[in-house]
């Protein structure tokens, strides 16, 4: 306990906690919709695309990775959504194709234009999350806060429409809701969240941040609103617990958070049987 | 303005319907006027649901045009689908689903106002599902689910209500009440377009009949009962009127 308070004196620990909580909040909120729309695959595919984006950013030697990664991921999200609606190409096959291709090309690029001597270390930290969450600059923290606030505001403002489109897309469309527009919104927000979450847990693990809180919440509650709220709470609590655990024990942040989420999911499964 | 000249809401002109692999119905023309009660009948697979989806703008006709009147705003339509594929584990309470029918009334305002909540409550009361309002949709019986979706359609229907086999899965008492309710709605000025396999009650309730299949018939129900097709399907042919 005492050690925790000493650590909290350091600004970089506080930044990490703030950013971690915000990212967990956004991804767990949106996770409910993504899981229910069977979009969780998209999240997974996008995270690999973002990995490719990081490689490109490295090659181009851009000072801020986000400037490359964010647009690349958002565009891929829109494309993936389009192919998902195209009945000729199977949506899941398209996602698998794009995500594997992005991984392969990303790794190729990193090898062809190595930016540092420790290549495998770089790759590992991009895939599994690095300690970079503990080296955030104040500018990155603010960028994260702004993006998270935008995502939250969108989610709250469009909550009812997101519910309608998630529950029954054709009814919503027949009765005058522009379903396409909200699907697009969901895809773009997903891309933003993926890019944010990559900083926290790395690209292989960031879909865990999206799906686990939602799945846990669905074990316990049966209305959309309660599931959404529970998912947000579970997401934030597990992220905090994982971060603190990682800081105290010097374990990797991403794996610690995901481990806590798996644990929470297990507890929710057990609770479900007993109520 | 004379009362006899009613406003045309939908004008379907020489439309062909179907999917990529070919047309199911060709050269279909009919009109729907404000206040009509149109029943669409026909065999399984004759294309009734496809027609309704095309009317709703969920798919494009292969040929021909469908004109919607300016008065028929996008957000004045309620629809009861024949099938709603809801994932088995979808968490949604009855109230949330019925309220989502009011979405087209909120305009740009992001939340539901008091009037929409009251509208949803009235729709639930009308269908006798108020006691289920906090229950999870996927835990309800088939008939109860049908009533929830009907309540949602009622919330959305300001001018036109489209129903795809609404009495499927309802018990006889509720079916009777449903027909009565639709009649009342129609009297209060809402245009009804209903798909039904129950030709006898369709003829009883509707003002117009559209029969699709090998031969297409469109006209008032009086014309239908006197047509050869109508007599055949109503089983009145042998009785030789
Ligand atoms: N998504 C689809 N893609 C291709 N063909 C379809 C599709 N949906 C329906 N069909 C075909 O179109 C035809 C008409 O189907 P539709 O659902 O409109 O019939 P229906 O008149 O509503 O039948 P029912 O009385 O059983 O409800 C059927 O032969 C069906 O096989
Ligand atoms: Mg049908």
PDB file of C-alpha atoms in Angstrom, chain A residues 32 35-38 87-88 156-178 181 215 218 221-227 272, chain B residues 20 56-58 74-75 77-81 84-87 89-93 96-97 100-101 103-104 106-112 136-139 149 152-153 156:
ATOM      1  CA  UNK A  32     -21.178  -4.171 -25.823  1.00  0.00           C
ATOM      2  CA  UNK A  35     -19.899  -8.067 -29.340  1.00  0.00           C
ATOM      3  CA  UNK A  36     -23.627  -7.987 -30.028  1.00  0.00           C
ATOM      4  CA  UNK A  37     -23.219  -6.971 -33.637  1.00  0.00           C
ATOM      5  CA  UNK A  38     -20.662  -9.751 -34.073  1.00  0.00           C
ATOM      6  CA  UNK A  87     -22.437 -10.155 -49.972  1.00  0.00           C
ATOM      7  CA  UNK A  88     -19.903 -11.409 -52.518  1.00  0.00           C
ATOM      8  CA  UNK A 156     -23.922   9.166 -24.860  1.00  0.00           C
ATOM      9  CA  UNK A 157     -25.517  11.344 -27.539  1.00  0.00           C
ATOM     10  CA  UNK A 158     -26.171   8.440 -29.885  1.00  0.00           C
ATOM     11  CA  UNK A 159     -26.857   5.822 -27.247  1.00  0.00           C
ATOM     12  CA  UNK A 160     -30.503   5.288 -28.246  1.00  0.00           C
ATOM     13  CA  UNK A 161     -29.686   5.107 -31.915  1.00  0.00           C
ATOM     14  CA  UNK A 162     -26.796   2.755 -31.334  1.00  0.00           C
ATOM     15  CA  UNK A 163     -29.160   0.504 -29.386  1.00  0.00           C
ATOM     16  CA  UNK A 164     -31.756   0.543 -32.167  1.00  0.00           C
ATOM     17  CA  UNK A 165     -29.221  -0.217 -34.883  1.00  0.00           C
ATOM     18  CA  UNK A 166     -27.609  -2.938 -32.789  1.00  0.00           C
ATOM     19  CA  UNK A 167     -30.867  -4.626 -31.884  1.00  0.00           C
ATOM     20  CA  UNK A 168     -32.612  -4.618 -35.244  1.00  0.00           C
ATOM     21  CA  UNK A 169     -30.890  -2.855 -38.078  1.00  0.00           C
ATOM     22  CA  UNK A 170     -33.552  -3.371 -40.727  1.00  0.00           C
ATOM     23  CA  UNK A 171     -36.356  -2.137 -38.484  1.00  0.00           C
ATOM     24  CA  UNK A 172     -34.366   0.962 -37.611  1.00  0.00           C
ATOM     25  CA  UNK A 173     -33.668   1.614 -41.266  1.00  0.00           C
ATOM     26  CA  UNK A 174     -37.258   0.970 -42.382  1.00  0.00           C
ATOM     27  CA  UNK A 175     -38.533   3.392 -39.782  1.00  0.00           C
ATOM     28  CA  UNK A 176     -36.285   6.240 -40.776  1.00  0.00           C
ATOM     29  CA  UNK A 177     -33.011   5.854 -38.867  1.00  0.00           C
ATOM     30  CA  UNK A 178     -30.020   6.124 -41.140  1.00  0.00           C
ATOM     31  CA  UNK A 181     -24.507   6.307 -40.868  1.00  0.00           C
ATOM     32  CA  UNK A 215     -19.082 -10.560 -22.066  1.00  0.00           C
ATOM     33  CA  UNK A 218     -23.810  -9.968 -20.172  1.00  0.00           C
ATOM     34  CA  UNK A 221     -27.534  -8.348 -16.516  1.00  0.00           C
ATOM     35  CA  UNK A 222     -30.267  -8.622 -19.098  1.00  0.00           C
ATOM     36  CA  UNK A 223     -31.101  -5.127 -20.232  1.00  0.00           C
ATOM     37  CA  UNK A 224     -28.964  -3.139 -22.623  1.00  0.00           C
ATOM     38  CA  UNK A 225     -28.579  -0.215 -20.262  1.00  0.00           C
ATOM     39  CA  UNK A 226     -27.523  -2.315 -17.291  1.00  0.00           C
ATOM     40  CA  UNK A 227     -25.112  -4.324 -19.409  1.00  0.00           C
ATOM     41  CA  UNK A 272     -24.451 -16.157 -12.927  1.00  0.00           C
TER      42      UNK A 272
ATOM     43  CA  UNK B  20     -29.971 -11.177 -57.989  1.00  0.00           C
ATOM     44  CA  UNK B  56     -40.027   0.134 -47.000  1.00  0.00           C
ATOM     45  CA  UNK B  57     -36.971   0.977 -49.077  1.00  0.00           C
ATOM     46  CA  UNK B  58     -34.875  -1.841 -47.636  1.00  0.00           C
ATOM     47  CA  UNK B  74     -39.677   8.771 -43.707  1.00  0.00           C
ATOM     48  CA  UNK B  75     -40.349   8.810 -40.049  1.00  0.00           C
ATOM     49  CA  UNK B  77     -43.850   4.376 -40.888  1.00  0.00           C
ATOM     50  CA  UNK B  78     -44.206   1.488 -38.474  1.00  0.00           C
ATOM     51  CA  UNK B  79     -43.304  -2.045 -39.448  1.00  0.00           C
ATOM     52  CA  UNK B  80     -43.780  -5.458 -37.948  1.00  0.00           C
ATOM     53  CA  UNK B  81     -41.271  -7.787 -39.621  1.00  0.00           C
ATOM     54  CA  UNK B  84     -36.738 -10.721 -36.396  1.00  0.00           C
ATOM     55  CA  UNK B  85     -33.421 -12.415 -36.047  1.00  0.00           C
ATOM     56  CA  UNK B  86     -32.278 -11.428 -32.603  1.00  0.00           C
ATOM     57  CA  UNK B  87     -29.161 -13.026 -31.288  1.00  0.00           C
ATOM     58  CA  UNK B  89     -27.902 -13.704 -25.951  1.00  0.00           C
ATOM     59  CA  UNK B  90     -28.980 -10.147 -26.725  1.00  0.00           C
ATOM     60  CA  UNK B  91     -29.611  -8.255 -23.504  1.00  0.00           C
ATOM     61  CA  UNK B  92     -32.604  -5.996 -24.060  1.00  0.00           C
ATOM     62  CA  UNK B  93     -35.614  -5.322 -21.879  1.00  0.00           C
ATOM     63  CA  UNK B  96     -36.074  -0.652 -24.275  1.00  0.00           C
ATOM     64  CA  UNK B  97     -37.296  -2.391 -27.419  1.00  0.00           C
ATOM     65  CA  UNK B 100     -36.798   2.140 -29.792  1.00  0.00           C
ATOM     66  CA  UNK B 101     -39.933   2.362 -31.939  1.00  0.00           C
ATOM     67  CA  UNK B 103     -36.824   6.836 -32.233  1.00  0.00           C
ATOM     68  CA  UNK B 104     -38.180   8.338 -35.435  1.00  0.00           C
ATOM     69  CA  UNK B 106     -37.241  12.355 -31.564  1.00  0.00           C
ATOM     70  CA  UNK B 107     -35.812  14.151 -34.596  1.00  0.00           C
ATOM     71  CA  UNK B 108     -32.419  15.567 -33.808  1.00  0.00           C
ATOM     72  CA  UNK B 109     -32.903  15.422 -30.061  1.00  0.00           C
ATOM     73  CA  UNK B 110     -30.677  12.639 -28.729  1.00  0.00           C
ATOM     74  CA  UNK B 111     -32.856  11.311 -25.910  1.00  0.00           C
ATOM     75  CA  UNK B 112     -36.437  10.172 -25.381  1.00  0.00           C
ATOM     76  CA  UNK B 136     -35.553  -9.674 -20.925  1.00  0.00           C
ATOM     77  CA  UNK B 137     -36.868 -10.063 -24.475  1.00  0.00           C
ATOM     78  CA  UNK B 138     -35.142 -13.338 -25.172  1.00  0.00           C
ATOM     79  CA  UNK B 139     -36.769 -14.996 -22.162  1.00  0.00           C
ATOM     80  CA  UNK B 149     -42.562  -6.116 -31.678  1.00  0.00           C
ATOM     81  CA  UNK B 152     -42.721  -1.199 -31.171  1.00  0.00           C
ATOM     82  CA  UNK B 153     -44.363  -0.972 -34.599  1.00  0.00           C
ATOM     83  CA  UNK B 156     -43.318   4.094 -34.913  1.00  0.00           C
TER      84      UNK B 156
END
